[in-house]
mmCIF file of C-alpha atoms and ligand atoms in Angstrom:
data_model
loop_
_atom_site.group_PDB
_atom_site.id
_atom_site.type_symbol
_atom_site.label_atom_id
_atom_site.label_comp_id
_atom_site.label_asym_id
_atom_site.label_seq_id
_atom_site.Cartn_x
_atom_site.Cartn_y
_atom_site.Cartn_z
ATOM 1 C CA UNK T 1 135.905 127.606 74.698
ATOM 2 C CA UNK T 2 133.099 126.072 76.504
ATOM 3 C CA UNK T 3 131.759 127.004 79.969
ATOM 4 C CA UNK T 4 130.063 125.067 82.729
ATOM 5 C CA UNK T 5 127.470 122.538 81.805
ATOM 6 C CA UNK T 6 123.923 124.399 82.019
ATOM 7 C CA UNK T 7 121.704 121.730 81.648
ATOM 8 C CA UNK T 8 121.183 118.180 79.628
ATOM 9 C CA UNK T 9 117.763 118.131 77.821
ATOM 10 C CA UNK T 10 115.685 115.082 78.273
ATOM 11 C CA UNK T 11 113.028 114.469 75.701
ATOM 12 C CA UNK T 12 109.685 112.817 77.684
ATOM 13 C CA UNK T 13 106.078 112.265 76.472
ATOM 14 C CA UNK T 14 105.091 113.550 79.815
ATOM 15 C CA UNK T 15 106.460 116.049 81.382
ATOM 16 C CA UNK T 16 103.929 115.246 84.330
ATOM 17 C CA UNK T 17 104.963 111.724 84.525
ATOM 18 C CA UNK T 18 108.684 112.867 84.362
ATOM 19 C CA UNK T 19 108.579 115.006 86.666
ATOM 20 C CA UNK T 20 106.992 112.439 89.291
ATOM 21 C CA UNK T 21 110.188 110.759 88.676
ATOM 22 C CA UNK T 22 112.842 113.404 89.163
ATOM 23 C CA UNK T 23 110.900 114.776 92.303
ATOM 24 C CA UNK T 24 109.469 111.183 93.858
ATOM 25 C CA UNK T 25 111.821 108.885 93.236
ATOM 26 C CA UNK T 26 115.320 110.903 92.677
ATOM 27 C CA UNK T 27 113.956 113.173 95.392
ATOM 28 C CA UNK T 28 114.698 116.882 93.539
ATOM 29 C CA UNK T 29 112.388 119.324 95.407
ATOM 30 C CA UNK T 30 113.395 122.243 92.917
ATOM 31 C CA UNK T 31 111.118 121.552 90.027
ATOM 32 C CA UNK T 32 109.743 124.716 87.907
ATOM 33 C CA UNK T 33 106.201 125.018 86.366
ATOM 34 C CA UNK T 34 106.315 124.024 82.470
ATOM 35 C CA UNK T 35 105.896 126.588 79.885
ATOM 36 C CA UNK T 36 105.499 126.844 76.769
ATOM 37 C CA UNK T 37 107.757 127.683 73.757
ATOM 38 C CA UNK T 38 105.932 128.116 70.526
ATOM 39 C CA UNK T 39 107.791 128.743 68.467
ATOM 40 C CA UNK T 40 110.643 126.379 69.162
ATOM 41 C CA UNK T 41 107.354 123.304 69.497
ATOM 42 C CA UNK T 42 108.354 122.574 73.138
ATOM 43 C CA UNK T 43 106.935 122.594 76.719
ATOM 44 C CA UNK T 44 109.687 123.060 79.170
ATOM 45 C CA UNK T 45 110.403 122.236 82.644
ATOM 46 C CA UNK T 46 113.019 122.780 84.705
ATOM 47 C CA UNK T 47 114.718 120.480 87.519
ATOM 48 C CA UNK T 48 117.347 122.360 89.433
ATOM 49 C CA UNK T 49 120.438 120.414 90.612
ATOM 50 C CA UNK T 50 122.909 122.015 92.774
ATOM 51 C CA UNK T 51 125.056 122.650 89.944
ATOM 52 C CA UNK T 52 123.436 122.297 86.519
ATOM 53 C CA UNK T 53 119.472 121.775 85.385
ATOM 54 C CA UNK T 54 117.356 119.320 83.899
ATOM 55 C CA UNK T 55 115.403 120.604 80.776
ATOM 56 C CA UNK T 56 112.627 118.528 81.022
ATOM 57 C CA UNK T 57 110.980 119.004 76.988
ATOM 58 C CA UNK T 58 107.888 117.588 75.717
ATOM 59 C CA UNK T 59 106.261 118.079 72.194
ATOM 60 C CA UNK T 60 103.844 121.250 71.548
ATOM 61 C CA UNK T 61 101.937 121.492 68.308
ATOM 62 C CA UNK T 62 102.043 118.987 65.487
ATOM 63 C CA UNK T 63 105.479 120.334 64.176
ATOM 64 C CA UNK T 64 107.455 119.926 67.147
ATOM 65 C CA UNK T 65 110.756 118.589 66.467
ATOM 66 C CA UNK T 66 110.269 116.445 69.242
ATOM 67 C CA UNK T 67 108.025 113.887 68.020
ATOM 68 C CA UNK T 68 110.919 112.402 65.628
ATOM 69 C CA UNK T 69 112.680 111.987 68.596
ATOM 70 C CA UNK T 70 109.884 110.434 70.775
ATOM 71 C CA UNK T 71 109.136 108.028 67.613
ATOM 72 C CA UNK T 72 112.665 106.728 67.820
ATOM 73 C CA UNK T 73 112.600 106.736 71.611
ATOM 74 C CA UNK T 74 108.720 106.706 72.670
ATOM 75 C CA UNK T 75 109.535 106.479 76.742
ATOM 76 C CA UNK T 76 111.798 109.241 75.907
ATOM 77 C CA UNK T 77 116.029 109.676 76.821
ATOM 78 C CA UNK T 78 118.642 112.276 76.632
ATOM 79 C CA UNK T 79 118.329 114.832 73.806
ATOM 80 C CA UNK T 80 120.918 117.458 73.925
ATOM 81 C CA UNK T 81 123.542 118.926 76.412
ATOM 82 C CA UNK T 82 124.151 122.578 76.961
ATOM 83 C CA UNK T 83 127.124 123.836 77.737
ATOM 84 C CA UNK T 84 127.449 127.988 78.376
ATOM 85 C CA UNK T 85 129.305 129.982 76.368
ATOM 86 C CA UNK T 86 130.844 133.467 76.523
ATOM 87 C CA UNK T 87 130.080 134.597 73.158
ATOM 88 C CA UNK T 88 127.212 133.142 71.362
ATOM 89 C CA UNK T 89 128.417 134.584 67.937
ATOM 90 C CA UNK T 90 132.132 133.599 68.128
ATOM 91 C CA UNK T 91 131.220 130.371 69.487
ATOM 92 C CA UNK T 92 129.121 130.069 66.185
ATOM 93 C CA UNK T 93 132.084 131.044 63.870
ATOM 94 C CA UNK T 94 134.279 128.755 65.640
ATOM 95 C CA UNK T 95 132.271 125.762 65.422
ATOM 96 C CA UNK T 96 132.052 126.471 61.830
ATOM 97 C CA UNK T 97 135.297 127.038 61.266
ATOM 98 C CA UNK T 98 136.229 123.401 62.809
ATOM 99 C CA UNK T 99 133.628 122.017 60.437
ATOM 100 C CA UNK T 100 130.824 121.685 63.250
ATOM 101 C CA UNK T 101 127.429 121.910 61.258
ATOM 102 C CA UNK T 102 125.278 124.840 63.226
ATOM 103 C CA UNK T 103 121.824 124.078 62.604
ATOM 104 C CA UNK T 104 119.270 126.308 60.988
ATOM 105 C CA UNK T 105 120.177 129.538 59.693
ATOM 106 C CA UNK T 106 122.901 129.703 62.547
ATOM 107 C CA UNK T 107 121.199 132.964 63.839
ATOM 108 C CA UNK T 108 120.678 132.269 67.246
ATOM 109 C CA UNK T 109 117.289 131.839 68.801
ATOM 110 C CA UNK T 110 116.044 132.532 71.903
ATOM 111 C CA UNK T 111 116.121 129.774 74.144
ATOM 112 C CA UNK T 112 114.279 128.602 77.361
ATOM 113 C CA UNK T 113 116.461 130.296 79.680
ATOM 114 C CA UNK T 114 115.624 133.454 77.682
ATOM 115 C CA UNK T 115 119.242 133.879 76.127
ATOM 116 C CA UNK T 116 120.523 133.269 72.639
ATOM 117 C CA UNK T 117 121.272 130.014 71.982
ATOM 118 C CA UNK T 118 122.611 127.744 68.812
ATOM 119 C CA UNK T 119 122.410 123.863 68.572
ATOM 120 C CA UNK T 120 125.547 121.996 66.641
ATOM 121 C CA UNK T 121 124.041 118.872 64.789
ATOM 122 C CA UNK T 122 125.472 115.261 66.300
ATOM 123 C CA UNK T 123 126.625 113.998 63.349
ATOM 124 C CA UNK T 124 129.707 115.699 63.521
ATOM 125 C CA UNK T 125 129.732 115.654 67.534
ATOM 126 C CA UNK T 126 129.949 111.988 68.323
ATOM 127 C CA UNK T 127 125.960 111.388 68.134
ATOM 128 C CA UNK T 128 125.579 114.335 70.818
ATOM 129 C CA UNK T 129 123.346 117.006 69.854
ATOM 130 C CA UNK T 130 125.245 119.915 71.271
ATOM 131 C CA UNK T 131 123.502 123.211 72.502
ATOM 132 C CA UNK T 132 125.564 126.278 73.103
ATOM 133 C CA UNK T 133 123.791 129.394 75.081
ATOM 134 C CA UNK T 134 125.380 132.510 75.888
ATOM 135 C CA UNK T 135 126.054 132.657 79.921
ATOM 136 C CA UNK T 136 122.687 134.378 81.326
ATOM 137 C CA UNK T 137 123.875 137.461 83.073
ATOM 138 C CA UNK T 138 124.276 137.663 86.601
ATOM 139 C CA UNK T 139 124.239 133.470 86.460
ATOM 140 C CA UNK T 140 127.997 133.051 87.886
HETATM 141 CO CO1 CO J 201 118.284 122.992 76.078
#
């Protein structure tokens, strides 16, 4: 059911700091601006690979889910993988139906590449928090 891998989300404290990484020392020289996402308590930046992205997320606001993560991990570390799907609502009712735990409400949100998206909680995923995003149009 799954698509191509569309990016693997790295939790950081800094997106400056991380991003002086991927573009000094790994060498990437196709590195967005970060934005913000309110309502989802991230700041996002994007490093583009020739074939996938790094989602480069730091905490925004006091209730970002991100700062559970950071206290576990403070340098930060991987956080989620993405992997495109054609369907955002079947892919929901399948993962359910296999007794994959959708989190939230399972209505999908919005994500940062401006396309629904749903996020299928690790326990049930081999400790890998799993984020499913409908193919962005026009993308392949
Ligand atoms: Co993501």
């Amino acid at each position: 059911m799954i698509g191509k891998l569309n990016h693997v989300g790295i939790a950081t404290p800094s997106i400056d700091e991380s991003v002086t990484l991927y573009r000094d020392v790994l060498g990437c020289d196709s590195i967005t601006e970060r934005f913000a996402l309110p309502e989802q308590g991230v700041w996002v930046c994007f490093v583009n690979l020739p074939n996938a992205q790094i989602e480069l997320i730091e905490p925004y606001g006091d209730d970002s889910p991100i700062h559970g993560f950071l206290a576990k991990n403070p340098k930060g570390g991987q956080h989620h993988v993405c992997f495109e799907v054609p369907d955002i609502l079947a892919a929901r009712d399948e993962m359910r139906a296999k007794g994959a735990i959708v989190l939230g409400t399972g209505e999908p949100r919005i994500g940062a590449h401006g396309v629904p998206v749903i996020f299928i909680h690790p326990k049930n995923m081999g400790g890998v928090l799993v984020e499913l995003m409908a193919t962005p149009v026009g993308a392949h």
